[in-house]
mmCIF file of C-alpha atoms in Angstrom:
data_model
loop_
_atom_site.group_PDB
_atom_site.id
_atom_site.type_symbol
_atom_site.label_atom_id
_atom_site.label_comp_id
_atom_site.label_asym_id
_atom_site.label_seq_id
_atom_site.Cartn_x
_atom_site.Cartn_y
_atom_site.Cartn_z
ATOM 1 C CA UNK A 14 0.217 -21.837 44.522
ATOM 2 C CA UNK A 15 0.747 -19.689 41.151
ATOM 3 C CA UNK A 16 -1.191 -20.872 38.875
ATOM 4 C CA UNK A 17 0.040 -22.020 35.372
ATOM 5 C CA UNK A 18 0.572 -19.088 32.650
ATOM 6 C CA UNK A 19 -2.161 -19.893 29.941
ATOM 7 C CA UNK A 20 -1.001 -21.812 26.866
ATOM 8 C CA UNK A 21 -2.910 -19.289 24.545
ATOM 9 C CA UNK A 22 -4.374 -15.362 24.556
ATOM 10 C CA UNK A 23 -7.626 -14.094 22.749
ATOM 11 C CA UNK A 24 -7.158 -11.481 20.629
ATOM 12 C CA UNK A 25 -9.706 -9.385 19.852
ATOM 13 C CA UNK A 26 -10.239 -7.612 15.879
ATOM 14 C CA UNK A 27 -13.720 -5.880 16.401
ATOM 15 C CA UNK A 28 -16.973 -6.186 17.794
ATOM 16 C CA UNK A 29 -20.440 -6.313 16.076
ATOM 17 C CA UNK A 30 -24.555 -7.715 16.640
ATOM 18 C CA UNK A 31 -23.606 -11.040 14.926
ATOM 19 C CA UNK A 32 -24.980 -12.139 11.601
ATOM 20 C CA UNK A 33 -23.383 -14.773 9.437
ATOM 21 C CA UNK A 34 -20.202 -13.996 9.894
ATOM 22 C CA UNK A 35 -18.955 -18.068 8.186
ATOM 23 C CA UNK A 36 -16.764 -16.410 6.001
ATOM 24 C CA UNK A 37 -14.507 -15.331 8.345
ATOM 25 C CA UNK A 38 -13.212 -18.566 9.225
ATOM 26 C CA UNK A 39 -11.309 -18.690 5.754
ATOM 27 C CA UNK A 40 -9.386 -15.712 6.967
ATOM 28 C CA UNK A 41 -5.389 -16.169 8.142
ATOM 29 C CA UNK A 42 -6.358 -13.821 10.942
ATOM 30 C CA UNK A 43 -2.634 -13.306 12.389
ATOM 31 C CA UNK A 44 -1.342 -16.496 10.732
ATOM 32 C CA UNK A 45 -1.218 -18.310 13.958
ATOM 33 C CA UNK A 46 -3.134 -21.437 12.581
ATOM 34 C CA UNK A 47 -6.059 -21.082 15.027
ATOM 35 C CA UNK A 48 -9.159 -19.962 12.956
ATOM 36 C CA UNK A 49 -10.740 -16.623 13.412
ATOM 37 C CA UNK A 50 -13.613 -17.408 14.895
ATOM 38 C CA UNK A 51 -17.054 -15.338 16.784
ATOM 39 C CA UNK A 52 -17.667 -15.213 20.737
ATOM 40 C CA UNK A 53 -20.997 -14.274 21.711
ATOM 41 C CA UNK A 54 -21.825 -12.207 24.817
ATOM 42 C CA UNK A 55 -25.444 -11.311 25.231
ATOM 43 C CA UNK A 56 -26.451 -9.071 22.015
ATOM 44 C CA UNK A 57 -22.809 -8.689 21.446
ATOM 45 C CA UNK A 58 -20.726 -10.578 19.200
ATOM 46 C CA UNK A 59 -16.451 -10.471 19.172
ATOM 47 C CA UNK A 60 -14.901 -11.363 16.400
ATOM 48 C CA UNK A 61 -11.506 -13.191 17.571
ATOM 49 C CA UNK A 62 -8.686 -15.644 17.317
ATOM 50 C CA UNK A 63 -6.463 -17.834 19.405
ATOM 51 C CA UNK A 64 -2.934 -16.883 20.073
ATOM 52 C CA UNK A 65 0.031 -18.294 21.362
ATOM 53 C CA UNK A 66 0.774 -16.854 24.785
ATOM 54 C CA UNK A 67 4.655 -17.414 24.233
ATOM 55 C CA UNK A 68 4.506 -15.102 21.257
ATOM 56 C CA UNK A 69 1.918 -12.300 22.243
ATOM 57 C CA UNK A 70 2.304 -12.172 26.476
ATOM 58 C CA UNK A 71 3.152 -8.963 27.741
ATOM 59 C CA UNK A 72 6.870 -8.780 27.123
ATOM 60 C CA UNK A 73 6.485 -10.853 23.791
ATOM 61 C CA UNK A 74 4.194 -8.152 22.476
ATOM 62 C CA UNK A 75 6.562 -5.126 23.297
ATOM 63 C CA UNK A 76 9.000 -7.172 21.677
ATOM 64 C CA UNK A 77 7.269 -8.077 18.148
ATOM 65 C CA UNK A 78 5.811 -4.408 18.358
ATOM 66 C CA UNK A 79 9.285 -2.608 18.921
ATOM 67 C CA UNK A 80 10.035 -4.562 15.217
ATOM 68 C CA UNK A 81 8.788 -2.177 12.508
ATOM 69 C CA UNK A 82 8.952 -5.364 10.006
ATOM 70 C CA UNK A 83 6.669 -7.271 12.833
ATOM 71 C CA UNK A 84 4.387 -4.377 13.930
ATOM 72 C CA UNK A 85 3.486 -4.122 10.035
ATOM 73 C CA UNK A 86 2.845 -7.570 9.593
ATOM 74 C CA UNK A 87 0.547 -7.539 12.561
ATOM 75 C CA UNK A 88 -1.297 -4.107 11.673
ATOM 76 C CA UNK A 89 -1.980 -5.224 8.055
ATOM 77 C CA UNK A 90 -3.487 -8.611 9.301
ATOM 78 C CA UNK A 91 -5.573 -6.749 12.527
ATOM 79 C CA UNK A 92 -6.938 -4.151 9.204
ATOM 80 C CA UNK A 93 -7.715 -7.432 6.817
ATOM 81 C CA UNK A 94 -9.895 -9.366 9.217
ATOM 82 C CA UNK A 95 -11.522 -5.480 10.578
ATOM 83 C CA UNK A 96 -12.319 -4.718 6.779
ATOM 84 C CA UNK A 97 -13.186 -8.324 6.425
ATOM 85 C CA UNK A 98 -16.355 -8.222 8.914
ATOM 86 C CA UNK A 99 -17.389 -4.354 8.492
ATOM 87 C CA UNK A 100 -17.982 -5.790 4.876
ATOM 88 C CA UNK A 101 -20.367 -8.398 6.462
ATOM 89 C CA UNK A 102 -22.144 -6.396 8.892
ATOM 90 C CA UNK A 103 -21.575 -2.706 11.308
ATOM 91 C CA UNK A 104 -18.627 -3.481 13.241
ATOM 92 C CA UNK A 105 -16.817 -1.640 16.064
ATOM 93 C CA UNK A 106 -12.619 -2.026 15.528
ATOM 94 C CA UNK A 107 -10.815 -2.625 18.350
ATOM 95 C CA UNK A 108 -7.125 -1.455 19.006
ATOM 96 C CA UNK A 109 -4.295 -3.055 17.549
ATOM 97 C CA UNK A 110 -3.311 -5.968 19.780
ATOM 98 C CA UNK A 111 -6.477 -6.409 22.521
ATOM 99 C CA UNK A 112 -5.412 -9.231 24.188
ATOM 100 C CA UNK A 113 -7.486 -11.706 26.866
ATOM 101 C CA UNK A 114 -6.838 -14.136 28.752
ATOM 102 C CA UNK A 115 -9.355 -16.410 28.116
ATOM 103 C CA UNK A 116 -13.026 -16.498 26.368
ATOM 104 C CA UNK A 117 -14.487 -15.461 29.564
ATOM 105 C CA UNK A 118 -12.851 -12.431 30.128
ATOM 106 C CA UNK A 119 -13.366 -11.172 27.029
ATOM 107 C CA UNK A 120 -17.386 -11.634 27.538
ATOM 108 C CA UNK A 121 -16.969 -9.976 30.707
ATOM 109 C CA UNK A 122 -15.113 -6.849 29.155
ATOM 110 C CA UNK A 123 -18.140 -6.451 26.482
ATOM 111 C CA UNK A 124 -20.820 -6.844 29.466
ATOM 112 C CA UNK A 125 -18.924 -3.911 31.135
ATOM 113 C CA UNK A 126 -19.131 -1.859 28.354
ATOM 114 C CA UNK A 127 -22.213 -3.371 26.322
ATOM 115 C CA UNK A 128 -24.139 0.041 26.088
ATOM 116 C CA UNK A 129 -21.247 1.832 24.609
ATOM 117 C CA UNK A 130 -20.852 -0.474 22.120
ATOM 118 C CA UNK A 131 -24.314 -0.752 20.991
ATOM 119 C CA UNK A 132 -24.479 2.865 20.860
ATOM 120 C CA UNK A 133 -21.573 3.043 19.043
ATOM 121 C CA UNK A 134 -23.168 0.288 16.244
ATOM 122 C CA UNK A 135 -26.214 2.013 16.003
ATOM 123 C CA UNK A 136 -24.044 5.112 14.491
ATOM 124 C CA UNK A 137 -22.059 3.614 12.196
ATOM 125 C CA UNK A 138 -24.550 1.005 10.949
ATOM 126 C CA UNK A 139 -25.215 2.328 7.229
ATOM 127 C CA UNK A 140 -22.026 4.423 7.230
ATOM 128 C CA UNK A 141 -18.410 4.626 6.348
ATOM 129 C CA UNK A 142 -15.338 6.557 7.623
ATOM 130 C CA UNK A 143 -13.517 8.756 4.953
ATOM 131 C CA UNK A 144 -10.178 10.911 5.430
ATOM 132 C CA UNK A 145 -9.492 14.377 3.766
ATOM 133 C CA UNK A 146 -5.689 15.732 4.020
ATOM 134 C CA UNK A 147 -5.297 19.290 3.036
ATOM 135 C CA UNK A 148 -1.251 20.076 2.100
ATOM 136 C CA UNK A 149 0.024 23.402 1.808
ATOM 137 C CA UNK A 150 3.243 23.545 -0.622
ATOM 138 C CA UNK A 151 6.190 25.038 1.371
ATOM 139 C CA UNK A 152 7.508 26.366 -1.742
ATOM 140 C CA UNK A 153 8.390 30.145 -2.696
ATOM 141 C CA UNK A 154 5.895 31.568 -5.098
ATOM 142 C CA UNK A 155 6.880 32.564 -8.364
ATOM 143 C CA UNK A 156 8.858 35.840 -8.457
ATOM 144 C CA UNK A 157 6.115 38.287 -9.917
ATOM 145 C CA UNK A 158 7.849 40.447 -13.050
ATOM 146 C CA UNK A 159 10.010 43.245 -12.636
ATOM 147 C CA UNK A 160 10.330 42.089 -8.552
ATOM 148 C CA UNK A 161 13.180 43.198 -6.810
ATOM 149 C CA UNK A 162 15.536 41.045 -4.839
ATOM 150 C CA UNK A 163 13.203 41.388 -1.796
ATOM 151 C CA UNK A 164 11.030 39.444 -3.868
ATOM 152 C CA UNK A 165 13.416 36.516 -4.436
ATOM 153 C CA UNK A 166 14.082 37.695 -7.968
ATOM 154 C CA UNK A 167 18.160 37.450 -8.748
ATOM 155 C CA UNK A 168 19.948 41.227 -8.057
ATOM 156 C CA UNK A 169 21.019 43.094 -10.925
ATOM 157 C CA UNK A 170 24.012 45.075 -11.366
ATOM 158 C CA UNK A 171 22.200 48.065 -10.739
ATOM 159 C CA UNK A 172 21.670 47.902 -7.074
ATOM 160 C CA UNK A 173 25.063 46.607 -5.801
ATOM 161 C CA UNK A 174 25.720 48.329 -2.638
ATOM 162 C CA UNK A 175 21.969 47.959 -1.895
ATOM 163 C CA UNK A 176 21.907 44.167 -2.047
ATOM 164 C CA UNK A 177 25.471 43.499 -0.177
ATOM 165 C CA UNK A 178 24.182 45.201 2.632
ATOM 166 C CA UNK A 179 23.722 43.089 6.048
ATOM 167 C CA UNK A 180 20.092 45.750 6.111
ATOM 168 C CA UNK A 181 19.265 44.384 2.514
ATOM 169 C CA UNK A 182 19.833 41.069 3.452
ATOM 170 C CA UNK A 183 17.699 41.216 6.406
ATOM 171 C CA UNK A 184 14.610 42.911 4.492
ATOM 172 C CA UNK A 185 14.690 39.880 2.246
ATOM 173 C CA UNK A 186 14.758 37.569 5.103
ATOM 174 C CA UNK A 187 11.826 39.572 6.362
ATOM 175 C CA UNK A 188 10.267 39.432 3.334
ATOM 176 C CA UNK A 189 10.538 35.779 2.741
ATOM 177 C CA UNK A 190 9.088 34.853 6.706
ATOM 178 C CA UNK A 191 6.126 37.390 6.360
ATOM 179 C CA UNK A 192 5.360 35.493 2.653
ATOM 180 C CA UNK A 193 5.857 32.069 4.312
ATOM 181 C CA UNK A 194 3.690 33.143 7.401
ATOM 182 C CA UNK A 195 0.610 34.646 4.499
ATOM 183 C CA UNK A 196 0.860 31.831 2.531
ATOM 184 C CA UNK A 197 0.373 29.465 5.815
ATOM 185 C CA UNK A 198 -2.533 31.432 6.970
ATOM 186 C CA UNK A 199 -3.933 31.436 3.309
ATOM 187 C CA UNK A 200 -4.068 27.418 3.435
ATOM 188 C CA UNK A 201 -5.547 27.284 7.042
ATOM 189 C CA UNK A 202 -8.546 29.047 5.826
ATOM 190 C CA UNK A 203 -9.014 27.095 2.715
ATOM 191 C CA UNK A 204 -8.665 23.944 4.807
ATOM 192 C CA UNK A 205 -11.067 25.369 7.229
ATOM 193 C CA UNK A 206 -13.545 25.943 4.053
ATOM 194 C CA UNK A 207 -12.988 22.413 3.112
ATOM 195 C CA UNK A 208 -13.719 21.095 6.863
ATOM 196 C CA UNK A 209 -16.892 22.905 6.693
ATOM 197 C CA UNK A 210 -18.343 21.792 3.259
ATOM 198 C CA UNK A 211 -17.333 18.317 4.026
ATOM 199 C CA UNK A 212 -18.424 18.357 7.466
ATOM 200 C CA UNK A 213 -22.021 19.539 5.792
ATOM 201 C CA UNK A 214 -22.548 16.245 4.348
ATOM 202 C CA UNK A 215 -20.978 14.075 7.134
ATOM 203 C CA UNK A 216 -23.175 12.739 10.585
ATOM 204 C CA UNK A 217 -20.078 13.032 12.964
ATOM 205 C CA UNK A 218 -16.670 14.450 11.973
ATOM 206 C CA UNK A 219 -13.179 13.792 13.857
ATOM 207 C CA UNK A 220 -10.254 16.765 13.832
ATOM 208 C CA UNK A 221 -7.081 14.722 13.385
ATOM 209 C CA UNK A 222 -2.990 15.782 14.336
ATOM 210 C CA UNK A 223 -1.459 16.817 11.235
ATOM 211 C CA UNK A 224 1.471 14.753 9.638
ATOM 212 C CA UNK A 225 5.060 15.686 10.463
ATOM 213 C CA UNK A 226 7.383 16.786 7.603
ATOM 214 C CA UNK A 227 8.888 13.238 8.191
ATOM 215 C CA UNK A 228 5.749 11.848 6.271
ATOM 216 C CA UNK A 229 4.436 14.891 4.680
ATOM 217 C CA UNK A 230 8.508 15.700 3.163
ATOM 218 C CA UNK A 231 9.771 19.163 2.771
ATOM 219 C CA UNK A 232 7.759 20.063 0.003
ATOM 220 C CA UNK A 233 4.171 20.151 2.216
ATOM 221 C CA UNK A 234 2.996 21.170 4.907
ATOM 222 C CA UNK A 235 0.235 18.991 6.413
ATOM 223 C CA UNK A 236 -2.632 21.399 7.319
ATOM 224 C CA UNK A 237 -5.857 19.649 7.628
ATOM 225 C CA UNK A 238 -6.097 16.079 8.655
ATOM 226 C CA UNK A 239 -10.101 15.526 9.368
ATOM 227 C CA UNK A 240 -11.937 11.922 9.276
ATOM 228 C CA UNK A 241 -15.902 11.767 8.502
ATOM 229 C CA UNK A 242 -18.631 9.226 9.029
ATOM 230 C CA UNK A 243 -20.927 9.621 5.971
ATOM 231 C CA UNK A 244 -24.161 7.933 4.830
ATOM 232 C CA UNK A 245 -23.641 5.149 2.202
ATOM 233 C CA UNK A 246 -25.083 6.481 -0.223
ATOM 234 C CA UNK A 247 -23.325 9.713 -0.296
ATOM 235 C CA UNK A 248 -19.783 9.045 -1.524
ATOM 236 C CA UNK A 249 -21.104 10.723 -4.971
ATOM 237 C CA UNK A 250 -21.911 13.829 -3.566
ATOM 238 C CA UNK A 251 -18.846 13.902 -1.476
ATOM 239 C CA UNK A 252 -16.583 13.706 -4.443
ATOM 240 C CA UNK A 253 -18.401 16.099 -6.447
ATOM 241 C CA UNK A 254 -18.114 18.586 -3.236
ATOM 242 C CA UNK A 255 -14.075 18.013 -3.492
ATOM 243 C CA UNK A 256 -13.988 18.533 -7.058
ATOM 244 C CA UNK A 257 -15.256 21.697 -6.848
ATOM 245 C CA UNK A 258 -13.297 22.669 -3.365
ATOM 246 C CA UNK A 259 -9.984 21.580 -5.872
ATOM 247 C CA UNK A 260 -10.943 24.165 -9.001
ATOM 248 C CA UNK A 261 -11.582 26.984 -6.122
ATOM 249 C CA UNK A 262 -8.743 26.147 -3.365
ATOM 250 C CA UNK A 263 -5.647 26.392 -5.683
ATOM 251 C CA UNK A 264 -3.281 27.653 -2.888
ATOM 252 C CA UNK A 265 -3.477 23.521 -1.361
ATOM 253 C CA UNK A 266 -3.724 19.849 -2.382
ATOM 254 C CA UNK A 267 -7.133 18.137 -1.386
ATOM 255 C CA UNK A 268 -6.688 14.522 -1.122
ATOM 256 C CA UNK A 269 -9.583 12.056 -0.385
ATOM 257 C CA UNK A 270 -9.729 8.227 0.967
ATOM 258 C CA UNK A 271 -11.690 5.896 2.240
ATOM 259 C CA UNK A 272 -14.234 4.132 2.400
ATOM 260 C CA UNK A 273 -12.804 2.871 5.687
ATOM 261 C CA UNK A 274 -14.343 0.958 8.518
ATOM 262 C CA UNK A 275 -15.272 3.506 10.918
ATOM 263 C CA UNK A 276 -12.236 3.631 13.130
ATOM 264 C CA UNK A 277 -12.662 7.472 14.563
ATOM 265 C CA UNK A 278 -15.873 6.826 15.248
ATOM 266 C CA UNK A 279 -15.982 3.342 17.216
ATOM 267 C CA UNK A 280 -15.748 4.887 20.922
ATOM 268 C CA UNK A 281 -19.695 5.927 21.415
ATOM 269 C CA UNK A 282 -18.280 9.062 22.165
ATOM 270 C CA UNK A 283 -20.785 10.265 19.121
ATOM 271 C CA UNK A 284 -23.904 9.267 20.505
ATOM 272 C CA UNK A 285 -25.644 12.757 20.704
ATOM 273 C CA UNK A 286 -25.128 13.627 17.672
ATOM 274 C CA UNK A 287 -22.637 16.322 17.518
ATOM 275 C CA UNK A 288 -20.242 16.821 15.414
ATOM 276 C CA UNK A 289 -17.316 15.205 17.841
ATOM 277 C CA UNK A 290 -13.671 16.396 17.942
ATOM 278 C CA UNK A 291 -10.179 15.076 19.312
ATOM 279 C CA UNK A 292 -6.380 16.439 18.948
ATOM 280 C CA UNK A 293 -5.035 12.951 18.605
ATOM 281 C CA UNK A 294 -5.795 10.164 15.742
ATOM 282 C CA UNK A 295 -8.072 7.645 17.448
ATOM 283 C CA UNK A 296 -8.714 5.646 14.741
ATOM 284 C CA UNK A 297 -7.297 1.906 14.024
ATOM 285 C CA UNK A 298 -4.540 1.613 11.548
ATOM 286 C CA UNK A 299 -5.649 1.977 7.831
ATOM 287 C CA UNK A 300 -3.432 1.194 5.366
ATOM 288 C CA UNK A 301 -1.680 5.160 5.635
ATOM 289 C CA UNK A 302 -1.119 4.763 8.991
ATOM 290 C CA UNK A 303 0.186 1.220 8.649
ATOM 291 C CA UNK A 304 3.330 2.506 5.988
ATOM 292 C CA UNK A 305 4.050 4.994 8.927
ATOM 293 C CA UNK A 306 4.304 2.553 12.093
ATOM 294 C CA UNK A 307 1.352 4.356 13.854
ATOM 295 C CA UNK A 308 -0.909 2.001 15.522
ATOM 296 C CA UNK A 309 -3.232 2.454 18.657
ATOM 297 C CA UNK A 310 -3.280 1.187 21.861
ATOM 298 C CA UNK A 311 -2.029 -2.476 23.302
ATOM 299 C CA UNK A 312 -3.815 -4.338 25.655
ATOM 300 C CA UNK A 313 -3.480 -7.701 27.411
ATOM 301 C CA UNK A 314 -6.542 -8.356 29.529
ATOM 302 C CA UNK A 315 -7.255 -4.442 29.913
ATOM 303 C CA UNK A 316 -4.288 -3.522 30.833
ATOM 304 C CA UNK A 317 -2.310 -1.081 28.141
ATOM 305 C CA UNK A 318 0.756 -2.232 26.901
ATOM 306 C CA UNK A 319 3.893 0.506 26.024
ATOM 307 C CA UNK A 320 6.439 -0.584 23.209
ATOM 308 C CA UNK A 321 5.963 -0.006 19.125
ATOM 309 C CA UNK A 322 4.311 2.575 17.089
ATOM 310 C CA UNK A 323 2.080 5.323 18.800
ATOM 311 C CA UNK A 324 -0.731 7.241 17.590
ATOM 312 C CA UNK A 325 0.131 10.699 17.135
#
């Protein structure tokens, strides 16, 4: 005999050692009317909620994630209750939408992975997550005076056969893709200068996929996109470090946020200390990534789940 489909899923926000977590309780979680609530398992602690298995079973969830109105909804209320407890105590953030089936298998999944979890809590504890995006402008650089129409500046009437030539033409298109290609190379190296200052004061540091021009626009190009777990107490220093890197690095646009909850660096991949690095963004959805649609993986009882916004 089949047996009966569950009337309701867990859903899991993030994992942490416990503490008093009471507050919680107050929270709207994913407004289902079921209280957030804490699930112990051995030294572990999830932080979860009760869901309705009509609205978040497998085919429901591709569903309400294929819904950009929906998926935001659901990644702003998974961030709340993550931000929530990492104010309370170290907490490892799950991936949008890890679904259970029931209280036990959700104890089982932390047994299976218990040490990488308390690895991965004994790194962040004490630390926070912040992003640096370096931008290159795509624009063409001033004209410099007396330039010639290679240069961009407008032909005079002095050099009329010269610029209605198909050979002129061609030298300016030259011109303009060797510029384009300097200037690009320019901005890598003053993001890679920015990596490495900032990666001087950071314990673990993540290498991120740039933005496409469809977030970035036309007038940037998205060159560094970096995420670093920092000590506490040094948000001062970092700031003062970018201040400087903005007087010196004119050629780009340095922009700084955080503190986040350590999303890049929940996956105990850090553990030995080195500085760790990954092509794709890892981390859950902070409030950037929740105005583009990009969330991380679904699950329903450890199994992923395709449909909605993907990490790029």
């Amino acid at each position: 005999m089949t047996p009966p489909e569950p009337a309701a899923l867990v859903y899991v926000f993030a994992v942490c050692r416990g503490g008093d977590l009471t507050a919680l309780a107050e929270l709207p979680g994913l407004g289902t009317g079921a209280p957030v609530r804490t699930l112990a398992a051995g030294p572990l602690t999830a932080v979860v909620q009760d869901v309705p298995a009509a609205g978040f079973g497998e085919e429901a969830l591709r569903q309400r994630l294929s819904d950009r109105d929906e998926l935001e909804r659901c990644a702003r209320a998974h961030h709340a209750v993550i931000t929530a407890v990492s104010a309370l105590v170290p907490a490892v953030p799950l991936p949008l939408a890890t679904l259970y089936l029931d209280d036990g298998r959700v104890r089982e999944a932390l047994g299976e992975r218990r040490t990488s979890f308390l690895t991965a809590l004994d790194r962040i504890a004490g630390r926070a997550e912040w992003g640096v995006k370096v931008y290159a402008p795509t624009g063409a650089p001033p004209s410099a005076p007396g330039a010639g129409p290679g240069a961009g500046a407008t032909p005079g009437p002095s050099r009329p056969a010269a610029t209605g030539s198909g050979r002129a033409y061609l030298d300016r298109v030259r011109t303009r893709q060797r510029d384009r290609e300097q200037r690009h190379t320019l901005a890598l190296r003053a993001a890679e200068r920015v990596d490495t200052v900032v990666r001087g004061l950071a314990v673990a540091a993540r290498r991120l996929r740039p933005h496409g021009v469809e977030v970035t626009g036309k007038h940037r190009t998205h060159v560094l996109n970096a995420a670093y777990l920092l000590d506490l107490g040094r948000e001062r220093e970092l700031r003062a470090a970018l201040a400087s890197l903005r007087r010196d690095e004119t050629d780009v646009q340095i922009e700084l946020s955080g503190p986040w909850a350590p999303y890049s660096f929940a996956d105990g991949g850090i553990a030995d200390g080195r500085i760790a690095e990954v092509g794709i963004n890892e981390r859950g959805p902070n409030e950037e990534e929740i105005d583009e649609g990009r969330v991380g993986e679904r699950r329903i009882d450890g199994a992923q789940v395709s449909g909605g916004g993907t990490s790029p």
